[in-house]
Amino acid sequence: MEFVYPYLFWIMIVPFVLFAILVSTNKERLSRIFDAKVLERLSAGDESMPQRVRNIILFTAIFLMIVAMARPVINEGEKSVEVKGLTLLTALDISGSMRSRDVYPNRLEFAKKKMEEFFDAMPSDEIGVAAFAYSSFVLAPFTSDKETLKMIVEGVDDSYINMGSTDFSALGNLAAELLKKKKPKILVLFTDGGDEEAIAGFSDILKENGIDLYVVLVGTKKGAPVLDTNGKPMKLKDGAIAITQRNDALGLLAKENGGAYVIAGNGEQDMKKLAAVIHAKYKMQAQGEVKIKQRSEYFYVPLALGLFFLLIGFSSLPRFRTNSEQHMMNNGGIK
């Protein structure tokens, strides 16, 4: 048998021993402080359990509770559990159009929120994160630590946005390199889309490398003004305000490349459905083995005994005499 929290046992046992010693030697100190008559009035009746026995019972109860808090267990060896999941690359669009506010609070923040919901829907899968616009780069390597991924994605703010045109070919090449040794090869984009001319070369790269594409589209077909770094609408050469709309051509490309697309909405159901589609299509891959200690818990034994002794100790507490009772005893029981 061993303790799960042995340090807790040793931290608490030292003050417990000191407390027991002080209580055991308290009688002599009290006699030096209080008058004998005062002590007589404070003393217990003769019908109670002897103080020494009661102290032993209460100290035993406290000791057993300390043992229970340290969590005694019996180890029964280790068990290997195989962790299964997929490996996939996600990519966040940081182009200038992601500042638009046709979804709340803007497309970038909304896309980040959907990415975090997607991470929650893929608990046992390894996910990498990239960002793309005029150039593409890695934000986080493949990992199953979703909380860390969320923190990294949350750190992507307006300063990351690039006003240059989106280079989907650069994204395709980066995805091909990162997914080179992965099987299956899965790429999930969070973007407001791209026109057919911009994604033409992207399609060829995906097909050459056997990458399945899934797209989460943010924004509206109605569109919204393109905003500059100061949050003001940008204008075209003719003076008209530049409007950006969600382009679904990238979604259609995803269907042609063995994947699917979803138009992001409020709530988590869309990301859960996307995760279900991905899991249903691919056989879960082994991500390795985790060693789990098998052990039987026995904290309830000392806890139950401690409560039992505590009940006995408190039920035997002496009944202190009142002034009237003391007076009756001093007068032979005559009132």
Coordinates of C-alpha atoms in Angstrom, one line a residue:
M1 CA 0.0 0.0 0.0
E2 CA 1.2 3.5 -0.7
F3 CA -0.1 7.1 -0.6
V4 CA -1.0 9.1 -3.7
Y5 CA -0.2 12.3 -1.7
P6 CA 2.5 11.3 0.7
Y7 CA 3.7 14.9 1.1
L8 CA 0.2 15.8 2.5
F9 CA 0.6 13.1 5.1
W10 CA 3.9 14.3 6.4
I11 CA 2.9 18.0 6.2
M12 CA -0.2 17.3 8.5
I13 CA 1.3 14.7 10.8
V14 CA 3.9 17.0 12.3
P15 CA 1.4 19.7 13.6
F16 CA -0.9 16.8 14.6
V17 CA 1.8 15.3 16.9
L18 CA 2.6 18.7 18.4
F19 CA -1.1 19.3 19.0
A20 CA -1.4 15.9 20.7
I21 CA 1.6 16.6 23.0
L22 CA 0.2 20.0 24.0
V23 CA -3.2 18.6 24.8
S24 CA -1.7 15.7 26.8
T25 CA 0.4 18.0 28.9
N26 CA -2.2 20.7 29.3
K27 CA -3.6 19.7 32.7
E28 CA -0.4 20.7 34.5
R29 CA -0.3 24.1 32.8
L30 CA -4.0 24.8 33.6
S31 CA -3.5 24.0 37.2
R32 CA -0.8 26.7 37.4
I33 CA -3.1 29.3 35.7
F34 CA -6.5 28.7 37.3
D35 CA -7.6 28.4 40.9
A36 CA -8.6 25.0 42.1
K37 CA -12.2 26.0 42.7
V38 CA -12.4 27.4 39.2
L39 CA -11.1 24.1 37.8
E40 CA -13.6 22.2 39.8
R41 CA -16.4 24.2 38.3
L42 CA -15.0 23.6 34.8
S43 CA -14.4 19.9 35.4
A44 CA -16.5 17.2 33.9
G45 CA -19.0 15.1 35.8
D46 CA -17.9 11.7 37.0
E47 CA -20.3 9.9 34.7
S48 CA -18.3 10.8 31.5
M49 CA -15.6 8.8 29.8
P50 CA -12.1 9.3 31.3
Q51 CA -10.4 12.2 29.6
R52 CA -7.4 10.1 28.6
V53 CA -9.5 7.5 26.9
R54 CA -11.5 10.2 25.1
N55 CA -8.4 12.0 24.0
I56 CA -7.0 8.7 22.5
I57 CA -10.2 8.2 20.6
L58 CA -10.3 11.7 19.2
F59 CA -6.6 11.6 18.3
T60 CA -7.1 8.3 16.5
A61 CA -10.0 9.8 14.6
I62 CA -7.9 12.7 13.4
F63 CA -5.0 10.5 12.5
L64 CA -7.3 8.3 10.4
M65 CA -8.6 11.3 8.6
I66 CA -5.1 12.5 7.8
V67 CA -4.4 9.0 6.3
A68 CA -7.6 9.2 4.3
M69 CA -6.6 12.7 2.8
A70 CA -3.3 11.2 1.8
R71 CA -5.3 8.7 -0.4
P72 CA -4.0 5.2 0.4
V73 CA -4.0 2.9 -2.7
I74 CA -2.8 -0.5 -3.7
N75 CA -1.1 -0.5 -7.1
E76 CA -2.2 -3.2 -9.5
G77 CA 0.4 -2.5 -12.3
E78 CA 0.2 -0.5 -15.5
K79 CA -2.2 -0.8 -18.4
S80 CA -1.3 0.4 -22.0
V81 CA -4.1 2.3 -23.7
E82 CA -3.9 3.1 -27.4
V83 CA -4.8 6.7 -28.2
K84 CA -6.4 7.0 -31.7
G85 CA -7.0 10.1 -33.8
L86 CA -6.4 11.9 -37.0
T87 CA -3.6 14.3 -37.9
L88 CA -4.8 17.4 -39.8
L89 CA -3.6 20.9 -40.7
T90 CA -5.8 23.9 -40.1
A91 CA -5.1 27.3 -41.7
L92 CA -6.4 30.8 -40.7
D93 CA -7.0 33.5 -43.3
I94 CA -5.3 36.7 -42.3
S95 CA -5.9 38.7 -45.5
G96 CA -7.2 42.3 -45.4
S97 CA -10.8 41.2 -46.1
M98 CA -10.9 39.5 -42.7
R99 CA -11.3 42.9 -41.1
S100 CA -14.7 43.3 -42.5
R101 CA -17.6 43.4 -40.1
D102 CA -20.4 41.6 -41.8
V103 CA -20.1 39.0 -38.9
Y104 CA -19.6 40.0 -35.3
P105 CA -17.2 41.4 -34.3
N106 CA -15.3 40.9 -37.6
R107 CA -14.4 38.0 -39.8
L108 CA -11.0 37.3 -38.2
E109 CA -12.4 37.1 -34.7
F110 CA -15.3 35.0 -35.9
A111 CA -13.0 32.6 -37.7
K112 CA -10.8 32.3 -34.6
K113 CA -13.9 31.4 -32.6
K114 CA -14.9 28.7 -35.1
M115 CA -11.4 27.3 -35.0
E116 CA -11.5 26.9 -31.2
E117 CA -14.9 25.2 -31.5
F118 CA -13.4 22.9 -34.1
F119 CA -10.5 22.0 -31.7
D120 CA -13.1 21.1 -29.1
A121 CA -14.8 18.8 -31.5
M122 CA -11.6 17.0 -32.3
P123 CA -10.4 16.1 -28.8
S124 CA -8.1 13.1 -29.5
D125 CA -6.7 14.4 -32.9
E126 CA -3.4 16.0 -33.6
I127 CA -3.8 19.4 -35.2
G128 CA -1.3 21.9 -36.6
V129 CA -2.1 25.6 -37.2
A130 CA -0.9 27.8 -40.0
A131 CA -1.8 31.4 -41.2
F132 CA -2.0 32.5 -44.7
A133 CA -2.4 35.7 -46.8
Y134 CA 0.3 37.0 -49.1
S135 CA 2.6 34.5 -47.5
S136 CA 2.0 31.4 -45.3
F137 CA 3.6 30.4 -42.1
V138 CA 3.2 27.9 -39.2
L139 CA 1.6 29.2 -36.0
A140 CA 1.7 25.8 -34.1
P141 CA 3.2 22.4 -34.9
F142 CA 1.0 19.3 -34.7
T143 CA -0.2 18.6 -31.2
S144 CA -3.1 17.1 -29.3
D145 CA -2.9 19.9 -26.7
K146 CA -6.0 21.8 -27.7
E147 CA -5.7 24.4 -24.9
T148 CA -2.3 25.5 -26.2
L149 CA -3.7 25.7 -29.7
K150 CA -6.5 27.9 -28.5
M151 CA -4.0 30.2 -26.8
I152 CA -1.9 30.5 -29.9
V153 CA -5.0 31.2 -32.1
E154 CA -6.3 33.7 -29.6
G155 CA -3.0 35.6 -29.9
V156 CA -3.6 36.3 -33.6
D157 CA -4.9 39.9 -33.8
D158 CA -5.3 42.7 -36.2
S159 CA -1.5 43.2 -36.4
Y160 CA -1.2 39.9 -38.3
I161 CA -3.5 41.0 -41.1
N162 CA -1.8 41.4 -44.5
M163 CA -3.4 43.7 -47.1
G164 CA -1.6 42.0 -50.0
S165 CA -3.4 39.6 -52.3
T166 CA -3.8 36.0 -50.9
D167 CA -1.3 33.6 -52.4
F168 CA -3.1 30.2 -52.3
S169 CA -0.2 28.5 -54.1
A170 CA 2.1 29.4 -51.2
L171 CA -0.4 27.9 -48.8
G172 CA -0.6 24.7 -50.9
N173 CA 3.1 24.3 -50.9
L174 CA 3.3 24.8 -47.2
A175 CA 0.5 22.2 -46.6
A176 CA 2.2 19.7 -48.9
E177 CA 5.5 20.0 -46.9
L178 CA 3.8 19.8 -43.5
L179 CA 1.6 16.9 -44.5
K180 CA 4.2 15.0 -46.5
K181 CA 4.5 12.1 -44.0
K182 CA 0.9 12.2 -42.9
K183 CA -1.8 9.8 -44.0
P184 CA -4.5 10.7 -44.7
K185 CA -3.6 14.3 -45.7
I186 CA -6.2 16.7 -44.4
L187 CA -6.3 20.5 -44.7
V188 CA -9.0 22.6 -43.1
L189 CA -9.2 26.3 -44.0
F190 CA -11.0 29.1 -42.1
T191 CA -11.5 31.8 -44.6
D192 CA -13.9 34.1 -46.4
G193 CA -13.0 32.4 -49.7
G194 CA -11.2 33.2 -52.9
D195 CA -12.0 33.7 -56.5
E196 CA -11.5 31.1 -59.2
E197 CA -8.4 32.8 -60.6
A198 CA -6.7 32.9 -57.2
I199 CA -7.3 29.3 -56.4
A200 CA -6.6 27.8 -59.8
G201 CA -3.0 26.8 -59.0
F202 CA -4.0 25.8 -55.4
S203 CA -6.2 23.1 -56.8
D204 CA -3.4 21.6 -58.8
I205 CA -1.1 21.4 -55.8
L206 CA -3.8 19.7 -53.7
K207 CA -4.4 17.1 -56.3
E208 CA -0.6 16.4 -56.9
N209 CA 0.0 15.8 -53.2
G210 CA -3.3 13.9 -52.4
I211 CA -4.5 16.5 -49.9
D212 CA -8.2 16.5 -49.0
L213 CA -9.6 20.0 -48.5
Y214 CA -12.2 21.1 -46.0
V215 CA -13.3 24.7 -45.8
V216 CA -15.1 26.8 -43.2
L217 CA -16.4 29.9 -44.9
V218 CA -17.0 33.1 -42.9
G219 CA -18.7 36.3 -44.0
T220 CA -21.9 37.0 -45.9
K221 CA -22.8 37.1 -49.6
K222 CA -24.0 40.7 -49.1
G223 CA -20.5 41.6 -48.0
A224 CA -19.1 44.6 -46.1
P225 CA -16.5 47.4 -46.7
V226 CA -12.8 46.5 -46.6
L227 CA -11.3 48.3 -43.6
D228 CA -7.8 49.8 -43.1
T229 CA -5.7 49.6 -40.0
N230 CA -7.7 52.5 -38.5
G231 CA -11.0 50.8 -39.1
K232 CA -12.0 53.2 -41.9
P233 CA -13.5 51.9 -45.2
M234 CA -11.0 51.7 -48.1
K235 CA -11.8 53.2 -51.5
L236 CA -11.2 52.1 -55.0
K237 CA -9.4 54.3 -57.6
D238 CA -12.8 55.7 -58.7
G239 CA -13.6 56.7 -55.2
A240 CA -16.2 54.0 -54.5
I241 CA -15.9 52.1 -51.2
A242 CA -14.3 48.7 -51.6
I243 CA -16.7 45.9 -50.7
T244 CA -15.7 42.3 -50.0
Q245 CA -18.1 39.4 -50.2
R246 CA -17.8 35.8 -49.1
N247 CA -16.7 33.8 -52.1
D248 CA -17.9 30.1 -52.1
A249 CA -15.7 29.0 -55.0
L250 CA -13.2 27.6 -52.5
G251 CA -16.0 25.5 -51.0
L252 CA -16.7 24.0 -54.4
L253 CA -13.0 23.3 -54.8
A254 CA -13.1 21.4 -51.5
K255 CA -15.8 19.1 -52.7
E256 CA -13.8 18.4 -55.9
N257 CA -10.7 17.5 -53.7
G258 CA -12.4 14.8 -51.6
G259 CA -13.6 17.1 -48.8
A260 CA -16.5 19.3 -47.9
Y261 CA -17.3 22.9 -46.8
V262 CA -19.5 24.6 -44.3
I263 CA -20.7 28.1 -44.0
A264 CA -20.0 29.1 -40.4
G265 CA -22.9 30.2 -38.3
N266 CA -23.6 30.9 -34.7
G267 CA -23.4 28.0 -32.2
E268 CA -21.1 24.9 -32.1
Q269 CA -23.2 22.5 -34.1
D270 CA -21.6 23.3 -37.5
M271 CA -18.1 22.5 -36.2
K272 CA -19.4 19.3 -34.5
K273 CA -21.0 18.2 -37.8
L274 CA -17.8 19.0 -39.7
A275 CA -15.7 17.0 -37.2
A276 CA -18.2 14.1 -37.5
V277 CA -17.9 14.1 -41.3
I278 CA -14.1 14.0 -41.1
H279 CA -14.1 11.2 -38.5
A280 CA -16.6 9.2 -40.5
K281 CA -14.6 9.3 -43.7
Y282 CA -11.2 8.3 -42.3
K283 CA -10.2 5.4 -40.2
M284 CA -8.8 6.7 -36.9
Q285 CA -5.0 6.5 -36.8
A286 CA -3.0 5.3 -33.8
Q287 CA -1.3 8.3 -32.1
G288 CA 0.7 6.1 -29.7
E289 CA 0.2 4.4 -26.3
V290 CA -0.5 5.9 -22.9
K291 CA 0.5 4.1 -19.7
I292 CA -2.2 4.2 -17.1
K293 CA -1.6 3.1 -13.5
Q294 CA -4.3 0.7 -12.3
R295 CA -4.9 1.0 -8.6
S296 CA -7.6 0.4 -6.0
E297 CA -8.6 3.2 -3.7
Y298 CA -8.9 2.6 0.0
F299 CA -9.3 6.1 1.4
Y300 CA -12.8 5.4 2.4
V301 CA -11.6 2.8 5.0
P302 CA -9.7 5.2 7.3
L303 CA -12.3 7.9 6.6
A304 CA -15.2 5.7 7.8
L305 CA -13.2 4.6 10.8
G306 CA -12.2 8.2 11.6
L307 CA -15.8 9.3 11.5
F308 CA -16.8 6.4 13.7
F309 CA -14.2 7.2 16.4
L310 CA -15.1 10.9 16.1
L311 CA -18.7 10.1 16.8
I312 CA -17.7 8.0 19.9
G313 CA -15.4 10.8 21.1
F314 CA -18.0 13.5 20.8
S315 CA -20.8 11.4 22.2
S316 CA -18.8 10.9 25.4
L317 CA -18.1 14.6 26.0
P318 CA -18.7 15.5 29.6
R319 CA -21.7 17.5 30.8
F320 CA -20.5 20.5 32.6
R321 CA -22.2 21.3 35.9
T322 CA -24.3 24.5 36.1
N323 CA -24.1 26.7 39.2
S324 CA -27.4 25.4 40.5
E325 CA -26.3 21.7 40.2
Q326 CA -23.0 22.6 41.9
H327 CA -24.9 24.3 44.7
M328 CA -27.1 21.2 45.2
M329 CA -24.1 18.9 45.4
N330 CA -22.4 21.2 47.9
N331 CA -25.6 21.1 50.0
G332 CA -26.1 17.3 49.9
G333 CA -28.8 17.5 47.2
I334 CA -31.1 19.8 49.3
K335 CA -32.4 22.8 47.5

